JSON list of C-alpha atoms in Angstrom, two decimals:
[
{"chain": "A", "resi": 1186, "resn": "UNK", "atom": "CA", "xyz": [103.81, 108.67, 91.98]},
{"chain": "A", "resi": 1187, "resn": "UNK", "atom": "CA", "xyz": [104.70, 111.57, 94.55]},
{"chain": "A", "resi": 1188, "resn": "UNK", "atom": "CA", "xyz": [108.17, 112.22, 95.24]},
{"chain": "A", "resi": 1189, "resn": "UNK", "atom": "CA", "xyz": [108.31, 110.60, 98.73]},
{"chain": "A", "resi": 1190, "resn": "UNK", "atom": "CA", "xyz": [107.68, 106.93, 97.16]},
{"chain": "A", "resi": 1191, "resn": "UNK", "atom": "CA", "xyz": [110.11, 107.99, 94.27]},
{"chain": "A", "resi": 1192, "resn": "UNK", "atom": "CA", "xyz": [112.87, 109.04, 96.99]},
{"chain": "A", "resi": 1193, "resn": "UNK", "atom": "CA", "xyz": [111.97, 105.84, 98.96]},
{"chain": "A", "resi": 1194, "resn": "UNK", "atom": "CA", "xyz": [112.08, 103.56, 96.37]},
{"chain": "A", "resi": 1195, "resn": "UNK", "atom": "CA", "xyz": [116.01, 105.21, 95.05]},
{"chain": "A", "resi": 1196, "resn": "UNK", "atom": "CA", "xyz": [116.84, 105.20, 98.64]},
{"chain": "A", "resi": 1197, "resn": "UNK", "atom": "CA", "xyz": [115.89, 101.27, 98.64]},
{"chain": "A", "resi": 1198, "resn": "UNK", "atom": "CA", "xyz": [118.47, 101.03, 95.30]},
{"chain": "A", "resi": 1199, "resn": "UNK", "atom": "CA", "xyz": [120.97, 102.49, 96.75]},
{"chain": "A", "resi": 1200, "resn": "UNK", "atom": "CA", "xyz": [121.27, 100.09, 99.85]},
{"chain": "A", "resi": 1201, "resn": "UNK", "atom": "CA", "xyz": [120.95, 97.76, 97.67]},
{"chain": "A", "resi": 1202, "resn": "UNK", "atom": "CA", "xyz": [123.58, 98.46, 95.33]},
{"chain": "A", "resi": 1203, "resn": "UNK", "atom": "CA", "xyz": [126.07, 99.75, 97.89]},
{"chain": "A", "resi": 1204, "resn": "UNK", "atom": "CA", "xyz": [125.69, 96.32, 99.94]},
{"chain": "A", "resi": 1205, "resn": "UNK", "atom": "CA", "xyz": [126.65, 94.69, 96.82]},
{"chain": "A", "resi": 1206, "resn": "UNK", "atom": "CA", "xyz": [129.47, 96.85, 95.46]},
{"chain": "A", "resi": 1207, "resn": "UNK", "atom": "CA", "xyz": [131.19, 96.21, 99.27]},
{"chain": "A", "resi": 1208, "resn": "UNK", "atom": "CA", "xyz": [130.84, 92.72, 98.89]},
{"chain": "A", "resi": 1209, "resn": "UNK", "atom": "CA", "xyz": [132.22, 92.52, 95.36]},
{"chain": "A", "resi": 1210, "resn": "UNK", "atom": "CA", "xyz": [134.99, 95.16, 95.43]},
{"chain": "A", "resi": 1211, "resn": "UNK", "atom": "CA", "xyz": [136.32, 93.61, 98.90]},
{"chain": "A", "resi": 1212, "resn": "UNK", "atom": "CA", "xyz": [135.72, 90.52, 97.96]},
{"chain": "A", "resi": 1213, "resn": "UNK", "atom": "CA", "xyz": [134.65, 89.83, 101.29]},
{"chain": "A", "resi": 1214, "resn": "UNK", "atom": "CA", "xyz": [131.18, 89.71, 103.12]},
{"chain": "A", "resi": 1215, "resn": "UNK", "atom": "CA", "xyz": [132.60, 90.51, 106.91]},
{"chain": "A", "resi": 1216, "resn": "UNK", "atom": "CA", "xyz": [130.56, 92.35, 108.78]},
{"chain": "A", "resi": 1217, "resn": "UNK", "atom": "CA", "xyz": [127.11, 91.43, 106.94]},
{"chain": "A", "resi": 1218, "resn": "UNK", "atom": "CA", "xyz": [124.62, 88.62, 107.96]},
{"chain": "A", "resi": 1219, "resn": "UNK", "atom": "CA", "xyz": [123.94, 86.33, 105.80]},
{"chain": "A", "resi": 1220, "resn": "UNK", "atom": "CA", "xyz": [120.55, 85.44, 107.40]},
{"chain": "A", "resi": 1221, "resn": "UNK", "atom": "CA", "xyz": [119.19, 89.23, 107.26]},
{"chain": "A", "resi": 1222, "resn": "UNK", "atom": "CA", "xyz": [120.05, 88.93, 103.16]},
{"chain": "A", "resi": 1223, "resn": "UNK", "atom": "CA", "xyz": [117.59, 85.36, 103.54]},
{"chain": "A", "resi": 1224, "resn": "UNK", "atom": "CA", "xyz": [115.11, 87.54, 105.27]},
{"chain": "A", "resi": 1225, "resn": "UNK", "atom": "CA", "xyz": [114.85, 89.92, 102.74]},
{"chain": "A", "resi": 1226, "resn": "UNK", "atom": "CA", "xyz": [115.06, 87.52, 99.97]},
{"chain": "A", "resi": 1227, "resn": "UNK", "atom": "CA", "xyz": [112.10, 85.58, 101.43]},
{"chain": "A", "resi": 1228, "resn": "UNK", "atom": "CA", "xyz": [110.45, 89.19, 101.61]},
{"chain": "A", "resi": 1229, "resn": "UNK", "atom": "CA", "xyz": [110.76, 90.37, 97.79]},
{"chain": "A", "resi": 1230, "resn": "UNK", "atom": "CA", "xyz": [109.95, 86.46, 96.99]},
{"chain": "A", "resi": 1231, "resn": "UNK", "atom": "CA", "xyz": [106.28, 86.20, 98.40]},
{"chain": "A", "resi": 1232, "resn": "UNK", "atom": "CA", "xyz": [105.63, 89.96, 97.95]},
{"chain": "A", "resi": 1233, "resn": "UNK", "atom": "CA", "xyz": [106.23, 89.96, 94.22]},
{"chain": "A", "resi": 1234, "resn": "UNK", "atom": "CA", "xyz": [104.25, 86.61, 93.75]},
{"chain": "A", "resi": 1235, "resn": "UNK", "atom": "CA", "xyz": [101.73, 88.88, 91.88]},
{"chain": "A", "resi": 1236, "resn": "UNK", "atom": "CA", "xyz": [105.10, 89.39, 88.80]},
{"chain": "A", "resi": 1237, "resn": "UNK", "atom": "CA", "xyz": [103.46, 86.05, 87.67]},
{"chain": "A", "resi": 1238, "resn": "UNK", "atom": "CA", "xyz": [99.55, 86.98, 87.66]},
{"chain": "A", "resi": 1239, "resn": "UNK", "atom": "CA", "xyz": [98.94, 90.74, 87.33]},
{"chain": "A", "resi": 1240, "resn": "UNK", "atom": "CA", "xyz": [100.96, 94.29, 85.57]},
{"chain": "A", "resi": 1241, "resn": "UNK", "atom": "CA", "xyz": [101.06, 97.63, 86.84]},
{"chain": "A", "resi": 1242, "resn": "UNK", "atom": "CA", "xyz": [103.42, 99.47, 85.01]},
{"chain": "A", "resi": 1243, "resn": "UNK", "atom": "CA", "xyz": [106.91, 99.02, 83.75]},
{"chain": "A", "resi": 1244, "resn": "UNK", "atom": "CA", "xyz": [108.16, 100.96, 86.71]},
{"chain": "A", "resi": 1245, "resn": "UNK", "atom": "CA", "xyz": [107.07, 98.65, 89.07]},
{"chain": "A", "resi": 1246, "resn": "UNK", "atom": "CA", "xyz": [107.77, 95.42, 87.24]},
{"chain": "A", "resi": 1247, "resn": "UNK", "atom": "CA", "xyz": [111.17, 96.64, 86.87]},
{"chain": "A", "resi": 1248, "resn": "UNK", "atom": "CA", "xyz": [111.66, 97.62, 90.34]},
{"chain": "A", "resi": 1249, "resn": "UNK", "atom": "CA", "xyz": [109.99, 93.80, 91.43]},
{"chain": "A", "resi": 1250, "resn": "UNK", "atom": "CA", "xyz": [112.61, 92.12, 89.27]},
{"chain": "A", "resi": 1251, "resn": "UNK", "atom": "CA", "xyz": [115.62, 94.47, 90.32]},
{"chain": "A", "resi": 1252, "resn": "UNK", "atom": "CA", "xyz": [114.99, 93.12, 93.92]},
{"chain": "A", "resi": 1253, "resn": "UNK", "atom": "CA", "xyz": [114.50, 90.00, 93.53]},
{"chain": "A", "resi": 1254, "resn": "UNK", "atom": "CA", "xyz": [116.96, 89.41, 91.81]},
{"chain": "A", "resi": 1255, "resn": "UNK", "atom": "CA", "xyz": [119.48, 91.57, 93.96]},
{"chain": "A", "resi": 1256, "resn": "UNK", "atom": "CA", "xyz": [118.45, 89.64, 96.82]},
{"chain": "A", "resi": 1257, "resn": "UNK", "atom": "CA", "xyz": [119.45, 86.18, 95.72]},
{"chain": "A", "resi": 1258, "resn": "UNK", "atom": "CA", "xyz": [122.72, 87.55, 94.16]},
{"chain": "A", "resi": 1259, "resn": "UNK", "atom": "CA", "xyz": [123.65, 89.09, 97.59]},
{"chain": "A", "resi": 1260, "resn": "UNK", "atom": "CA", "xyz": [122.59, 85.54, 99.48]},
{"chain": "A", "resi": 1261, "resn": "UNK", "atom": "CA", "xyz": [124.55, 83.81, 96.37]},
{"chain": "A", "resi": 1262, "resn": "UNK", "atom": "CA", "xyz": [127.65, 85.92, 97.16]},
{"chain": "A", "resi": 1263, "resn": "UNK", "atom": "CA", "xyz": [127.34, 85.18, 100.63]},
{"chain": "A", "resi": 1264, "resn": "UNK", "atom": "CA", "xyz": [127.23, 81.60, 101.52]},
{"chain": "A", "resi": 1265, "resn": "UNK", "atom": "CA", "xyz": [128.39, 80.76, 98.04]},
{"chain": "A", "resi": 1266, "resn": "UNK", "atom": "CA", "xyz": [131.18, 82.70, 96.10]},
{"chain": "A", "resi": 1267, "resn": "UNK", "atom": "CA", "xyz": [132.32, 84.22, 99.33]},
{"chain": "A", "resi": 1268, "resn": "UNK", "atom": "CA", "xyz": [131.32, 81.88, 102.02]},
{"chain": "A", "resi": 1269, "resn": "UNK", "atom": "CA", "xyz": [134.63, 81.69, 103.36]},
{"chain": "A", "resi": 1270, "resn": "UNK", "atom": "CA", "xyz": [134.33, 85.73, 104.83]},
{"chain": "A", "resi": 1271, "resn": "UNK", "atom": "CA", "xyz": [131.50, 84.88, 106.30]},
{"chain": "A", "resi": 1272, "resn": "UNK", "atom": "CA", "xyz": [131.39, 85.42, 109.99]},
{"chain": "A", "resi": 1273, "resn": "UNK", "atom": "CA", "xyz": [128.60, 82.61, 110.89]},
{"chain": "A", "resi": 1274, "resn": "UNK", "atom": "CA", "xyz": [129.90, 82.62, 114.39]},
{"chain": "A", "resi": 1275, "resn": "UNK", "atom": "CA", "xyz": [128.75, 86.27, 115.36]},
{"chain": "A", "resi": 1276, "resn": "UNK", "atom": "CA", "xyz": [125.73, 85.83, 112.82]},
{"chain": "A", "resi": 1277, "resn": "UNK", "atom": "CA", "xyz": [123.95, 83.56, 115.34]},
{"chain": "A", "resi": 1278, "resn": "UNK", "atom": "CA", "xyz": [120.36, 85.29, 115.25]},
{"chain": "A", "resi": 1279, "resn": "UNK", "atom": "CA", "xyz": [117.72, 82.63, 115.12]},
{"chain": "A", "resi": 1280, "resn": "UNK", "atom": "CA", "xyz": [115.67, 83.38, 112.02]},
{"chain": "A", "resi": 1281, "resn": "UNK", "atom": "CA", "xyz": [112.77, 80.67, 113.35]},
{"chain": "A", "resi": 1282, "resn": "UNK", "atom": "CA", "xyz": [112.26, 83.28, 116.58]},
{"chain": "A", "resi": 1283, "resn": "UNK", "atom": "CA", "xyz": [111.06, 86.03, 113.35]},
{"chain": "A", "resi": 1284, "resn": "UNK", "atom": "CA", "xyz": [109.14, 84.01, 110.52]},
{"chain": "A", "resi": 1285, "resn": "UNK", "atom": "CA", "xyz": [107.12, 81.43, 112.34]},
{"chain": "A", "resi": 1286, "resn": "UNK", "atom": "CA", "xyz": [105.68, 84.52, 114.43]},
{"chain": "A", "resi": 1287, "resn": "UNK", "atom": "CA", "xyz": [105.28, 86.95, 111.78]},
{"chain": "A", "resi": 1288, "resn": "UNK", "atom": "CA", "xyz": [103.79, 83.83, 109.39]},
{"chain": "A", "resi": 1289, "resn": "UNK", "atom": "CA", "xyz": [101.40, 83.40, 112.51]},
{"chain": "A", "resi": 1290, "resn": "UNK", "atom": "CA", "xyz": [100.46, 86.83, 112.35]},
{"chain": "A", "resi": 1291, "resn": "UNK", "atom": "CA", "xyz": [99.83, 87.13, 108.74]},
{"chain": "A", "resi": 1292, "resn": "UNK", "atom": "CA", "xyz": [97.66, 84.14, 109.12]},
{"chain": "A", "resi": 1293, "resn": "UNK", "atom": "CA", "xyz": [95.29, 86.32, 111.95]},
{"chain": "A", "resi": 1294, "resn": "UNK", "atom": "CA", "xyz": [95.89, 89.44, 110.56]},
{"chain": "A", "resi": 1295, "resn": "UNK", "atom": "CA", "xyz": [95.34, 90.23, 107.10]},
{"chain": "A", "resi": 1296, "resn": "UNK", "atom": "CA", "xyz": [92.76, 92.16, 104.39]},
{"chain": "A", "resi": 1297, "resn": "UNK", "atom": "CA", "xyz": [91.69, 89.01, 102.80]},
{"chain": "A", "resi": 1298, "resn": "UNK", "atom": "CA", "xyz": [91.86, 85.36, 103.43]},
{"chain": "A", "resi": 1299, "resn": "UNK", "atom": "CA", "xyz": [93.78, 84.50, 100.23]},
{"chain": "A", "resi": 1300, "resn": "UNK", "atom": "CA", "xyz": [96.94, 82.59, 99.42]},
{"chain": "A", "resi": 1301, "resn": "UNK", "atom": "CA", "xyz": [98.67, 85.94, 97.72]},
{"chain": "A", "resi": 1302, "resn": "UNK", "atom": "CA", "xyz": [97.14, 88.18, 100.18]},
{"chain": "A", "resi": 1303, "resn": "UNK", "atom": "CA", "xyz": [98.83, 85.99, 103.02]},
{"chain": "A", "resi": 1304, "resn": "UNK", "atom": "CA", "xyz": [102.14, 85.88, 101.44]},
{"chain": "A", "resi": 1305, "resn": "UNK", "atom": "CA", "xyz": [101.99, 89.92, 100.69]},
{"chain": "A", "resi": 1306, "resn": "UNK", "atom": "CA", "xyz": [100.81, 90.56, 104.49]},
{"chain": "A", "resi": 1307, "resn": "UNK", "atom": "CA", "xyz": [103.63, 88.20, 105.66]},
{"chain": "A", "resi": 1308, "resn": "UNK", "atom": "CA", "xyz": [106.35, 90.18, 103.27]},
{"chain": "A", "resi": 1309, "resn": "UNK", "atom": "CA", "xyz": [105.34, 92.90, 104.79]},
{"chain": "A", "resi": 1310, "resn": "UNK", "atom": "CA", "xyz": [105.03, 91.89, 108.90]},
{"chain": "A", "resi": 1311, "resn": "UNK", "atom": "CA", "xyz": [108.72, 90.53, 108.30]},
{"chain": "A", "resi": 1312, "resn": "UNK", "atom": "CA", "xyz": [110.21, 93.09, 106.01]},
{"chain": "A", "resi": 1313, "resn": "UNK", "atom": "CA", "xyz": [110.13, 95.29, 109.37]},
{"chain": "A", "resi": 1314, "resn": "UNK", "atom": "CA", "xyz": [111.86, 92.65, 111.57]},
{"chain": "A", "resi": 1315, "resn": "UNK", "atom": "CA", "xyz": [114.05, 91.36, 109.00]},
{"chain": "A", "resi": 1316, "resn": "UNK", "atom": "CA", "xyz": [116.94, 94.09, 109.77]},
{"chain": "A", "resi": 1317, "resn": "UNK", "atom": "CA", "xyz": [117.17, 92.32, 113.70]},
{"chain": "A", "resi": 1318, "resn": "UNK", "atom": "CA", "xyz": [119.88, 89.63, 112.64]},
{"chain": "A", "resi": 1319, "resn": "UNK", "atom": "CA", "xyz": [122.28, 92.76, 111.24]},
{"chain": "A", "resi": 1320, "resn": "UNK", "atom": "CA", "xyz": [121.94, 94.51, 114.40]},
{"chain": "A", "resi": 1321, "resn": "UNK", "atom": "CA", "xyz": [122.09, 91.58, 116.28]},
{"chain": "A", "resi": 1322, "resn": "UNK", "atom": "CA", "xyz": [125.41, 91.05, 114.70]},
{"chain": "A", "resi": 1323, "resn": "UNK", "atom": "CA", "xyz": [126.75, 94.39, 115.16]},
{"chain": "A", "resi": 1324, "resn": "UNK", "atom": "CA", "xyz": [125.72, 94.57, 118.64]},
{"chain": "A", "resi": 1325, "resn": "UNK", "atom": "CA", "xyz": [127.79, 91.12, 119.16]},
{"chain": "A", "resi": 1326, "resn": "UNK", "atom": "CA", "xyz": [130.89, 92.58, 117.68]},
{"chain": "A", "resi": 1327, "resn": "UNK", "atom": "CA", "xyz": [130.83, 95.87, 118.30]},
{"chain": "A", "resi": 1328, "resn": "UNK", "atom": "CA", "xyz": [131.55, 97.61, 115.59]},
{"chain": "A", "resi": 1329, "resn": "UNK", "atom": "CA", "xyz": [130.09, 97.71, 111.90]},
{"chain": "A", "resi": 1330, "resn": "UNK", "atom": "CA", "xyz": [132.43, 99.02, 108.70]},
{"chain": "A", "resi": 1331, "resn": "UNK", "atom": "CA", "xyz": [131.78, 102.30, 106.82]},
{"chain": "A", "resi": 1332, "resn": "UNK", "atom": "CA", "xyz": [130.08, 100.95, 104.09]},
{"chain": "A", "resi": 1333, "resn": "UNK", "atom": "CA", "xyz": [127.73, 98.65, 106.20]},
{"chain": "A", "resi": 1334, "resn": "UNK", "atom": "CA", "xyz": [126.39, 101.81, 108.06]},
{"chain": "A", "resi": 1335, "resn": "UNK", "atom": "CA", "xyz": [125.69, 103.31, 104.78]},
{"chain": "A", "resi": 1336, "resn": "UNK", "atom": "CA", "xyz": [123.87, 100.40, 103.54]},
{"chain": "A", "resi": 1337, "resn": "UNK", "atom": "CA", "xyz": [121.92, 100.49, 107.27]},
{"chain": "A", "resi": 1338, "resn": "UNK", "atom": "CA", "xyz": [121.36, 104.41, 106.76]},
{"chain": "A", "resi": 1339, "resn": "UNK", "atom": "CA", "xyz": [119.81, 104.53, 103.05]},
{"chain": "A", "resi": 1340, "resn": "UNK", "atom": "CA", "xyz": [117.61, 101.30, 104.26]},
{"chain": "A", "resi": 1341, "resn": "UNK", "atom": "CA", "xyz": [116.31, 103.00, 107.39]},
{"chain": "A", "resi": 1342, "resn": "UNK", "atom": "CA", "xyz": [116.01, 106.06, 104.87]},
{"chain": "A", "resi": 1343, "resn": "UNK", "atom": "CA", "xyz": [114.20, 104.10, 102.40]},
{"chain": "A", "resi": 1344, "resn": "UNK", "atom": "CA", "xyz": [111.45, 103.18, 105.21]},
{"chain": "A", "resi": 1345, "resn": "UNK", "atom": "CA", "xyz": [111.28, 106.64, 106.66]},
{"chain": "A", "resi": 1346, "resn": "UNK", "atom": "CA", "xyz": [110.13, 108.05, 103.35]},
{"chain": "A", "resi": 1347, "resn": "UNK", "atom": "CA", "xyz": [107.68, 105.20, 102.72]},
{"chain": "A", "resi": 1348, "resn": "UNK", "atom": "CA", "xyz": [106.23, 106.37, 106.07]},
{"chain": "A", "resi": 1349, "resn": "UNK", "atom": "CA", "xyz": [105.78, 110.40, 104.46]},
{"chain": "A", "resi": 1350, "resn": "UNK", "atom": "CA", "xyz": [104.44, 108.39, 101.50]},
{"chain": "A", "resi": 1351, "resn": "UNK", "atom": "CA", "xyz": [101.74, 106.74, 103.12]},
{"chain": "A", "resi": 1352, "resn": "UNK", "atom": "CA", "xyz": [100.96, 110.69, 105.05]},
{"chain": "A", "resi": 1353, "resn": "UNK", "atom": "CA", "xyz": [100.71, 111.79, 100.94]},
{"chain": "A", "resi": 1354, "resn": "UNK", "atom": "CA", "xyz": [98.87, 109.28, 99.86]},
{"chain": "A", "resi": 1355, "resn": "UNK", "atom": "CA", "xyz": [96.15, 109.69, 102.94]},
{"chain": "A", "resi": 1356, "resn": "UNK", "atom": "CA", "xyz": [95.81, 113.75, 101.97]},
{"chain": "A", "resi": 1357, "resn": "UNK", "atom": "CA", "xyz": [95.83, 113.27, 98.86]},
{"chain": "A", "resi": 1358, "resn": "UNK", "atom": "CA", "xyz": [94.82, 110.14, 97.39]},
{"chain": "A", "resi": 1359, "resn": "UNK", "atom": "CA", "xyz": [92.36, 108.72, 100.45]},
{"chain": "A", "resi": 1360, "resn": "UNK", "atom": "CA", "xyz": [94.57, 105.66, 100.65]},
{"chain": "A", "resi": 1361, "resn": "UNK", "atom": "CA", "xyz": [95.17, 103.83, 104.22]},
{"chain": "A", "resi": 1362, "resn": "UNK", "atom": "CA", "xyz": [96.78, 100.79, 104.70]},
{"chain": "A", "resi": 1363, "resn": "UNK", "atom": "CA", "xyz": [97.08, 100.41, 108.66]},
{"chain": "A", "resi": 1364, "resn": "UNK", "atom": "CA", "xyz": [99.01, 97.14, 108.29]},
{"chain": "A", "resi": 1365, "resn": "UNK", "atom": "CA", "xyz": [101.73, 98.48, 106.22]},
{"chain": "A", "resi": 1366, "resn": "UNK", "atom": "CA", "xyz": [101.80, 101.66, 107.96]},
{"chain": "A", "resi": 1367, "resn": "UNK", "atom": "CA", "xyz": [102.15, 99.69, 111.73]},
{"chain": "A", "resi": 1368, "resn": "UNK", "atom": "CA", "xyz": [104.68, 97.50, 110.03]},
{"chain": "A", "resi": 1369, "resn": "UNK", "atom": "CA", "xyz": [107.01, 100.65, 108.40]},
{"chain": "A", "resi": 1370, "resn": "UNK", "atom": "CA", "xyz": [106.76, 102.64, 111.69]},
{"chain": "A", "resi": 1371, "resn": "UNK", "atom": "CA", "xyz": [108.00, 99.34, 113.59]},
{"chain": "A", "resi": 1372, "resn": "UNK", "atom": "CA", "xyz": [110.62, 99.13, 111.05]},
{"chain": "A", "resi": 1373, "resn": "UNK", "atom": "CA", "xyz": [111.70, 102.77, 111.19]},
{"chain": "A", "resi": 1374, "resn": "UNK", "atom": "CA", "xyz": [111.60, 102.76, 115.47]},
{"chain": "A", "resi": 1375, "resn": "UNK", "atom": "CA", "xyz": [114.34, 100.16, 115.19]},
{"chain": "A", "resi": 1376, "resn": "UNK", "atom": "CA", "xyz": [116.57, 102.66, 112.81]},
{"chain": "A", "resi": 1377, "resn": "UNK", "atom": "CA", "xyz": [116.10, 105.66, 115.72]},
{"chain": "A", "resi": 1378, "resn": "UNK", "atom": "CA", "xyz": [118.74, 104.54, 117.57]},
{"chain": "A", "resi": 1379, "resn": "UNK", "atom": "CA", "xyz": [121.07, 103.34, 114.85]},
{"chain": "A", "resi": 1380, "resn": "UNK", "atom": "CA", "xyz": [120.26, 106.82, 112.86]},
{"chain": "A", "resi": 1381, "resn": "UNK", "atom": "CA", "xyz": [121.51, 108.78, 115.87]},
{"chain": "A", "resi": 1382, "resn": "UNK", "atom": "CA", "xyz": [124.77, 106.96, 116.04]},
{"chain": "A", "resi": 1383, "resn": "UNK", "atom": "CA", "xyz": [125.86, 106.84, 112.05]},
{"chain": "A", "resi": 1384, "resn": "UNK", "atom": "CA", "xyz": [125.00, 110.88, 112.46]},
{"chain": "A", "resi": 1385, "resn": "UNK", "atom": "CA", "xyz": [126.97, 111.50, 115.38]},
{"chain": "A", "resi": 1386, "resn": "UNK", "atom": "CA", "xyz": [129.85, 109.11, 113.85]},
{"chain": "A", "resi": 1387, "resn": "UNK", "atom": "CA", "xyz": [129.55, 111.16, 110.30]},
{"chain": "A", "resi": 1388, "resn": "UNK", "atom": "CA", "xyz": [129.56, 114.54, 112.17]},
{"chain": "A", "resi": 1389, "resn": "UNK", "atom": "CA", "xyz": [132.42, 113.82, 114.24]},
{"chain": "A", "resi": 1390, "resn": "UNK", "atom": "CA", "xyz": [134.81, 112.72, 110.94]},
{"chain": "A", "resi": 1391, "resn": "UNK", "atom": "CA", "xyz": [134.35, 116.13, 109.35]},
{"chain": "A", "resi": 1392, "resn": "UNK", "atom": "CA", "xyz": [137.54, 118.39, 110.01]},
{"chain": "A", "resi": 1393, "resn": "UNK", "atom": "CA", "xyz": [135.73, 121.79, 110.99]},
{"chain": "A", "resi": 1394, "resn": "UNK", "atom": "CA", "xyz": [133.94, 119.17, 113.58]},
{"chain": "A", "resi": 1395, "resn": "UNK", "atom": "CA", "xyz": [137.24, 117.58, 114.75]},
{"chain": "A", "resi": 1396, "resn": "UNK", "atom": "CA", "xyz": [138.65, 121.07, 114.87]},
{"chain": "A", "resi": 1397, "resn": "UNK", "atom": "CA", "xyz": [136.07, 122.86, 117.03]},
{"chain": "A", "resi": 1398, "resn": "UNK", "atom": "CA", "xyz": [135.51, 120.08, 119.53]},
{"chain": "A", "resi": 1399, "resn": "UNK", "atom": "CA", "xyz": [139.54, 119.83, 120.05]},
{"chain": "A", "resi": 1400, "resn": "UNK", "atom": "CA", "xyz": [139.80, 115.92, 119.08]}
]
């Protein structure tokens, strides 16, 4: 394992983890949609079919079932133990618009005509679009809390790395997956913009910054 995938995948974690430590400690899930968490839930569930029918290494297994099961907790604190924070109203993305297209797609476009190989190829088509309904959101309220653009950053992170990964493993290792390289580069384009603002927004809180721009 090279230390882009390793850096990716502990990038991945911490998004995770810091999405739900905000929605635990707060006891509130304002400012997070509920239907990107379903997104990424349906992602890790017909991606990591294979848990069931092949092994790798205790790495990876453990990294499957840390996911998974991540994901459901997160859509369990959600619409269930904290459905009453939930801001449905501005959460008003239309998931249909995302996985009947990108199911579609996987259907057309794919490395083998199998059930598994289907369901990995459509994990992977909608893992990059699955983000939308978050930004959606924020772009309908205008504003996103600290620990929400953290989660964003470490995701978009997480993807950018995969991205050097894939360069490594080309180099080095003769590997080339154009599907899942297409899909993280789509993935990481819609991060450029959202990048460039938590930067300018972490840059400007520092006090020599403050200081030497005369906020």
């Amino acid at each position: 394992m090279n230390i882009f995938r390793l850096t990716g995948d502990l990038s991945h974690l911490a998004a995770i983890i810091i999405l739900l430590l905000k929605i635990w400690k707060t006891r509130s899930c304002a400012g997070i949609s509920g239907k990107s968490q379903i997104l990424f839930a349906l992602v890790f569930t017909t991606r990591y079919l294979d848990l069931l029918t092949s092994f790798i290494s205790l790495y990876n297994t453990t990294m499957k079932v840390i996911y998974i099961g991540c994901a459901y907790a997160t859509v369990y604190l959600i619409y269930m133990k904290f459905k009453a924070t939930y801001d449905g109203n501005h959460d008003s993305f239309r998931m249909e618009f995302l996985v009947v297209p990108v199911g579609g797609l996987a259907c057309l476009v794919n490395h083998d005509f199998s059930f598994l190989e289907i369901l990995w190829t459509f994990s992977i088509y909608l893992e990059s679009v699955a983000i939308l309904p978050q930004l959606f959101m924020i772009s309908k309220t205008g504003e996103a809390e600290t620990i929400t653009t953290h989660y964003l950053f470490f995701l978009g992170l997480y993807r950018a790395l995969y991205l050097f990964n894939w360069i490594w493993r080309f180099y080095f290792e003769g590997f080339f997956d154009m599907i899942a390289i297409v899909a993280g580069m789509v993935q990481t384009i819609l991060y450029c913009d959202f990048f460039y603002l938590y930067v300018t927004k972490e840059k400007a809180s520092l006090p020599w910054y403050t200081k030497c721009s005369g906020a």
